[in-house]
mmCIF file of C-alpha atoms in Angstrom:
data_model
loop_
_atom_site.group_PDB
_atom_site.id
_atom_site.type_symbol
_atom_site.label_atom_id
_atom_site.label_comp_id
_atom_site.label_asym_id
_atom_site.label_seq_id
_atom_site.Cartn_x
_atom_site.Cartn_y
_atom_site.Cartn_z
ATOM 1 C CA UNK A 24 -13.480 -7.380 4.996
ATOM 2 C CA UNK A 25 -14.425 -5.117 7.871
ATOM 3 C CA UNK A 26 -14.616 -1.198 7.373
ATOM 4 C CA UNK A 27 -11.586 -0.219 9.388
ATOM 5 C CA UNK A 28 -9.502 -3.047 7.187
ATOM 6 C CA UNK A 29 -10.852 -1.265 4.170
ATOM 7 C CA UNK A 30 -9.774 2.239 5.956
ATOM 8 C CA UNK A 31 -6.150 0.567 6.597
ATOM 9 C CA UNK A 32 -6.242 -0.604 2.862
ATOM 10 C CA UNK A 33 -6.816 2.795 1.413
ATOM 11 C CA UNK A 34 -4.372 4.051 3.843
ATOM 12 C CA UNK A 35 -1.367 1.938 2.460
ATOM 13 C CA UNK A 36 -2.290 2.231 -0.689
ATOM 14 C CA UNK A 37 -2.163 6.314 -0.844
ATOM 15 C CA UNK A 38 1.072 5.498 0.838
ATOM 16 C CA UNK A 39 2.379 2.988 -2.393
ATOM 17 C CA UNK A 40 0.738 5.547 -4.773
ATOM 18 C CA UNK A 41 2.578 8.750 -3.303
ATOM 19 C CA UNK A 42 5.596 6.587 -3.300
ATOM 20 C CA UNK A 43 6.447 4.934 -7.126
ATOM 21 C CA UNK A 44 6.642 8.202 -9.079
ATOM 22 C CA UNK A 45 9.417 9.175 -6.632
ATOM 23 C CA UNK A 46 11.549 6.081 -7.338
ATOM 24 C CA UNK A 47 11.903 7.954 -11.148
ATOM 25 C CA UNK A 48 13.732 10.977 -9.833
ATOM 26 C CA UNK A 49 16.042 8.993 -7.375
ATOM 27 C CA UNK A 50 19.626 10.415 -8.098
ATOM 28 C CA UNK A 51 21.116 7.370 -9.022
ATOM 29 C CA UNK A 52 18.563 7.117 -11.732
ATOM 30 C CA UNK A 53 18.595 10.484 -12.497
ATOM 31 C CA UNK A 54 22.432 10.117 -13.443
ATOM 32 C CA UNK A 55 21.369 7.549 -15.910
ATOM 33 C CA UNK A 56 18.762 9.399 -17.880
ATOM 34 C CA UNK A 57 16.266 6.784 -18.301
ATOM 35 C CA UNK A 58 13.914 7.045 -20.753
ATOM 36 C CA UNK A 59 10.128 7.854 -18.879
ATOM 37 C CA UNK A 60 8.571 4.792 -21.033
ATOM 38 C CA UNK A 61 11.705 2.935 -20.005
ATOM 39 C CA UNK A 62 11.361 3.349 -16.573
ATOM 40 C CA UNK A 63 7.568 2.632 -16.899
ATOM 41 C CA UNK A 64 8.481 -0.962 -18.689
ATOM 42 C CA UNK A 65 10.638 -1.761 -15.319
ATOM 43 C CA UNK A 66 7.646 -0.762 -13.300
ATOM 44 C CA UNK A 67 5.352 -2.889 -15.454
ATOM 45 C CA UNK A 68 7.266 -6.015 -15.158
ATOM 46 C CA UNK A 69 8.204 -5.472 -11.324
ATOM 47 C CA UNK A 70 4.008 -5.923 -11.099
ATOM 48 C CA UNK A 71 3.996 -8.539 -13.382
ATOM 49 C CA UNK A 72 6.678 -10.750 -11.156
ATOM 50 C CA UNK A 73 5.212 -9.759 -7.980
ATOM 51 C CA UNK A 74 1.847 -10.312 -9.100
ATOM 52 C CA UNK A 75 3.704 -13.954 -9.690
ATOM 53 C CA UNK A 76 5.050 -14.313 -6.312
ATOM 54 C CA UNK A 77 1.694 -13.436 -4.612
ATOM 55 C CA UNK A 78 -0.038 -16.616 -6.408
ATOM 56 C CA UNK A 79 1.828 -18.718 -3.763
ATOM 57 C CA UNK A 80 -0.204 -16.672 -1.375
ATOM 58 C CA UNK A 81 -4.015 -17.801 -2.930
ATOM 59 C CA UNK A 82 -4.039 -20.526 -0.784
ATOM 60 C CA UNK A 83 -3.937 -18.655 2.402
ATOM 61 C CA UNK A 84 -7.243 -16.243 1.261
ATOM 62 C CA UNK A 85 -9.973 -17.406 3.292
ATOM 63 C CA UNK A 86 -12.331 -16.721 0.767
ATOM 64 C CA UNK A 87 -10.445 -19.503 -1.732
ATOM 65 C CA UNK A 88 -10.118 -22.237 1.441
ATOM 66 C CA UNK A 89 -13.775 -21.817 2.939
ATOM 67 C CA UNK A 90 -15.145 -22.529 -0.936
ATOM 68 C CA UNK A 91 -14.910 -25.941 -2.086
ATOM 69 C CA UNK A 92 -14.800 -24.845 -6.013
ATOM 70 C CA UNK A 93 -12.672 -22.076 -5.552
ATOM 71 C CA UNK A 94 -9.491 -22.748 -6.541
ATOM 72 C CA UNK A 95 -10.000 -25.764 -8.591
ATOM 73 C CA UNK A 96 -9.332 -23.981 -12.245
ATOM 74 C CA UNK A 97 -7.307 -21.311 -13.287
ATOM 75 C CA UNK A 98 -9.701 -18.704 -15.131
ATOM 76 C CA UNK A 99 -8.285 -15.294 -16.484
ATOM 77 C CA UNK A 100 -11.032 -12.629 -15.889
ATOM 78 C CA UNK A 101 -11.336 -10.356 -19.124
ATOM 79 C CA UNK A 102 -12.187 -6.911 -16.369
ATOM 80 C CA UNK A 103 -8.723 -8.062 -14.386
ATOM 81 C CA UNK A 104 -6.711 -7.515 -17.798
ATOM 82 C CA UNK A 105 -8.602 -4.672 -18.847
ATOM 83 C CA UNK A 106 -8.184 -3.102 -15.006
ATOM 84 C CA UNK A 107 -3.925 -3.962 -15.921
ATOM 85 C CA UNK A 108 -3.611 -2.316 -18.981
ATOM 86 C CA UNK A 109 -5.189 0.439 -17.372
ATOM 87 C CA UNK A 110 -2.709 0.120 -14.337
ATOM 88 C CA UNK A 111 0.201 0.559 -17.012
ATOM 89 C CA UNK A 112 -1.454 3.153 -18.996
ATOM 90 C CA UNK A 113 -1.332 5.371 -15.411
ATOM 91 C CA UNK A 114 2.163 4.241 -14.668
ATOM 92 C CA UNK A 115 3.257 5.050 -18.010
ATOM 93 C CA UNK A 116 1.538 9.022 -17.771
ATOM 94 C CA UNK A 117 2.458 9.241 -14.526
ATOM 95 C CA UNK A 118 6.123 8.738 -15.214
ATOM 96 C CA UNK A 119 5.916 11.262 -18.087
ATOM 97 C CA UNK A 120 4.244 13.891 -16.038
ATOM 98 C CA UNK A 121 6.734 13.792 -13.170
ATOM 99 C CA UNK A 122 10.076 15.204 -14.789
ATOM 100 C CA UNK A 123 7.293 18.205 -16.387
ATOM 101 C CA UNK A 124 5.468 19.299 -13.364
ATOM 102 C CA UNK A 125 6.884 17.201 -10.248
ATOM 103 C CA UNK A 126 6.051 14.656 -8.356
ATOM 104 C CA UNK A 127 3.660 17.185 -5.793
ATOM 105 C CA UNK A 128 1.666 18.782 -9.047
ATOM 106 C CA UNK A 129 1.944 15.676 -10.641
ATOM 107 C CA UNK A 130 -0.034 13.407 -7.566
ATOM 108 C CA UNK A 131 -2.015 16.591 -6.935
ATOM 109 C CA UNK A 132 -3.467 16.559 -10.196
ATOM 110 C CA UNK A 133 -3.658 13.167 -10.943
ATOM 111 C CA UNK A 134 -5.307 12.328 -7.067
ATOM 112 C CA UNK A 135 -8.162 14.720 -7.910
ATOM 113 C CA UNK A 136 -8.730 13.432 -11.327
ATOM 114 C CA UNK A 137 -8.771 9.621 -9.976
ATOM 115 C CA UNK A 138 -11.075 10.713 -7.356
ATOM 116 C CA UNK A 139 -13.057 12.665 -9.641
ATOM 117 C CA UNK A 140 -12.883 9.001 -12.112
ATOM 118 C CA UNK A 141 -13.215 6.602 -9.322
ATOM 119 C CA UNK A 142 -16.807 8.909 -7.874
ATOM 120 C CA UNK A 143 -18.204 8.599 -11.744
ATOM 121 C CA UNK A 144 -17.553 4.779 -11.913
ATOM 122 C CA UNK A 145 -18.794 3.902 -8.559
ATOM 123 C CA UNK A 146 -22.596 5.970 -9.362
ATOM 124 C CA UNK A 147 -22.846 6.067 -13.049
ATOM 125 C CA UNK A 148 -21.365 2.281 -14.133
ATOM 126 C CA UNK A 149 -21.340 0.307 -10.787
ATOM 127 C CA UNK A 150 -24.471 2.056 -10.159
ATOM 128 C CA UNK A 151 -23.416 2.635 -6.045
ATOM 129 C CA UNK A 152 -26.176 4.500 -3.710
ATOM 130 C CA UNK A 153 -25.229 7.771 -2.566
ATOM 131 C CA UNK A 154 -26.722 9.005 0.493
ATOM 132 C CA UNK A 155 -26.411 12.907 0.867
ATOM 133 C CA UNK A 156 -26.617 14.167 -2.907
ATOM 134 C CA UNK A 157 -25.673 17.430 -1.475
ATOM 135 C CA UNK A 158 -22.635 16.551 0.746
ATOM 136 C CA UNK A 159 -21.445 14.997 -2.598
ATOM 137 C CA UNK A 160 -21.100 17.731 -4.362
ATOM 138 C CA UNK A 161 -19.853 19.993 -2.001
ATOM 139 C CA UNK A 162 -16.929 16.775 -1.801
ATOM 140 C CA UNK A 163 -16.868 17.237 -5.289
ATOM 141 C CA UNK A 164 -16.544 20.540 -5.760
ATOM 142 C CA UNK A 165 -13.695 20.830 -2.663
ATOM 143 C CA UNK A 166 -11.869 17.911 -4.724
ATOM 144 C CA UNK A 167 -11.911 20.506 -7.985
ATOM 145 C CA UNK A 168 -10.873 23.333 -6.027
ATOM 146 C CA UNK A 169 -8.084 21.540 -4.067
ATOM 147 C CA UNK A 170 -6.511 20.029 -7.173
ATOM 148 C CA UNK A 171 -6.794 23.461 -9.112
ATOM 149 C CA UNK A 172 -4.814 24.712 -6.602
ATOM 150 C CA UNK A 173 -2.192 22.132 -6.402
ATOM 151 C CA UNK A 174 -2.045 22.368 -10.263
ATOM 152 C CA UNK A 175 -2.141 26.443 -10.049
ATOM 153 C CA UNK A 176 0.174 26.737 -6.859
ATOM 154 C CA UNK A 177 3.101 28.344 -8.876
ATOM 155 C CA UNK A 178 1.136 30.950 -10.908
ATOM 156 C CA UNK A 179 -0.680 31.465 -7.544
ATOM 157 C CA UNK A 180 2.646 32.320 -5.781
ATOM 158 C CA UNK A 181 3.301 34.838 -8.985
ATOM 159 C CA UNK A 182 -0.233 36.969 -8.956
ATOM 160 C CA UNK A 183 -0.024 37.286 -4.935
ATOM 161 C CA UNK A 184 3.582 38.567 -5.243
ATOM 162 C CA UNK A 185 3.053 40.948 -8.496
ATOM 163 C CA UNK A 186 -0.272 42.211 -6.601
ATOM 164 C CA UNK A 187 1.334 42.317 -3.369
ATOM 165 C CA UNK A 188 4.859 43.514 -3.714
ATOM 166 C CA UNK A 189 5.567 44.538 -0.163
ATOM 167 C CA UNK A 190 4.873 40.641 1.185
ATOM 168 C CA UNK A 191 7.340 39.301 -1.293
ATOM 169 C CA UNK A 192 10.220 42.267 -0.489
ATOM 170 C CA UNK A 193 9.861 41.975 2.897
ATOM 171 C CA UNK A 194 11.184 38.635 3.510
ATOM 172 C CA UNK A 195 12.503 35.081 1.784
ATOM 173 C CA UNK A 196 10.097 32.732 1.004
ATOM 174 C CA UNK A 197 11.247 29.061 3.032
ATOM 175 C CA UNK A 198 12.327 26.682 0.590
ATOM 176 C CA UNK A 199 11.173 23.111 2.185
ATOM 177 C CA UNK A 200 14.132 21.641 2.181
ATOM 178 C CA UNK A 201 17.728 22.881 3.141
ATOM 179 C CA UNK A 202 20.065 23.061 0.352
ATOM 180 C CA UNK A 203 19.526 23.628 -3.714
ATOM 181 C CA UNK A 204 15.627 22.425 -2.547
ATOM 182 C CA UNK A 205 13.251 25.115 -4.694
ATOM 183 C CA UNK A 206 10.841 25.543 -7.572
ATOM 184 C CA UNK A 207 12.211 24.520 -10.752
ATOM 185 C CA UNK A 208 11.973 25.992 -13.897
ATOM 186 C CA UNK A 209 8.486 23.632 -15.041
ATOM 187 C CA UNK A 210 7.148 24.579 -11.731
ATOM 188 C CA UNK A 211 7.654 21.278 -10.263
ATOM 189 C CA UNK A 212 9.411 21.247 -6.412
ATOM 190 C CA UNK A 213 13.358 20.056 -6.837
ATOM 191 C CA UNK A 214 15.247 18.262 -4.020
#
């Protein structure tokens, strides 16, 4: 796999990632008051049946076709169910964190930290080379500071309008979507 397939990879899958925890606060759903662990069940066995459907696809992986014993036995991989019962403990936080802090605190948060995760496992257990010790740091460190103040953002808003009255008198903050869009009471952004 070339680097710029690897870039569009990553690409779609921040798009798929910023995308599932939304499908929990769809109003149709919403109406029905589905349990958070519910909801994350559903989730878990829509992976489960497409992870199904794309076993049709094996034979089309160049990687399988190009290897004469690939293939040829069915072998479950103790890491792939390990990395899956991971994949469902996320969902299943992920689904509980979104009706408590919103979706946009919730991937805020949760984005850093996997970054944060992901950075560890690549250089401490896969043992990966970095090449700027430095630069990675300062990364590091912007990652922290980013995802404090995604996770802060509300009691941000709060200190800069208690210290600064006159900016917060003066005019209405835009709400970022017309309507009954706002801040709700957890902090979280409501549609």
């Amino acid at each position: 796999m070339s680097q710029a397939t690897g870039l569009v990879a990553a690409v779609l899958s921040a798009v798929f990632n910023g995308s599932f925890p939304s499908l929990s606060k769809v109003p149709a759903l919403k109406d029905l008051h589905v349990d958070e662990i519910l909801f994350s069940t559903y989730v878990s066995m829509g992976v489960f049946l497409s992870s199904v459907i794309a076993l049709a696809f094996l034979p089309l992986n160049s990687h399988i076709v190009n290897d004469e014993g690939a293939g040829t036995v069915l072998r479950f991989e103790p890491f792939g169910l390990l990395a899956g019962a991971i994949l469902v403990g996320a969902f299943t936080f992920s689904f509980l964190a979104v009706p408590r802090v919103g979706v946009a605190i919730g991937q805020g948060v949760w984005s850093c930290a996997a970054m944060l995760i992901s950075f560890m496992w690549g250089t401490v257990v896969n043992g990966d080379r970095i090449k700027s010790v430095g630069l990675a740091v300062a990364a590091l460190f912007m990652l922290v500071i980013g995802g404090l103040g995604i996770s802060l953002c509300t009691e941000v808003s709060k200190w800069v309008a208690r210290k600064f009255p006159s900016m917060s008198e003066s005019r209405e903050a835009p709400t970022l979507l017309e309507g009954n869009a706002g801040v709700s009471e957890r902090g979280g952004v409501t549609a």
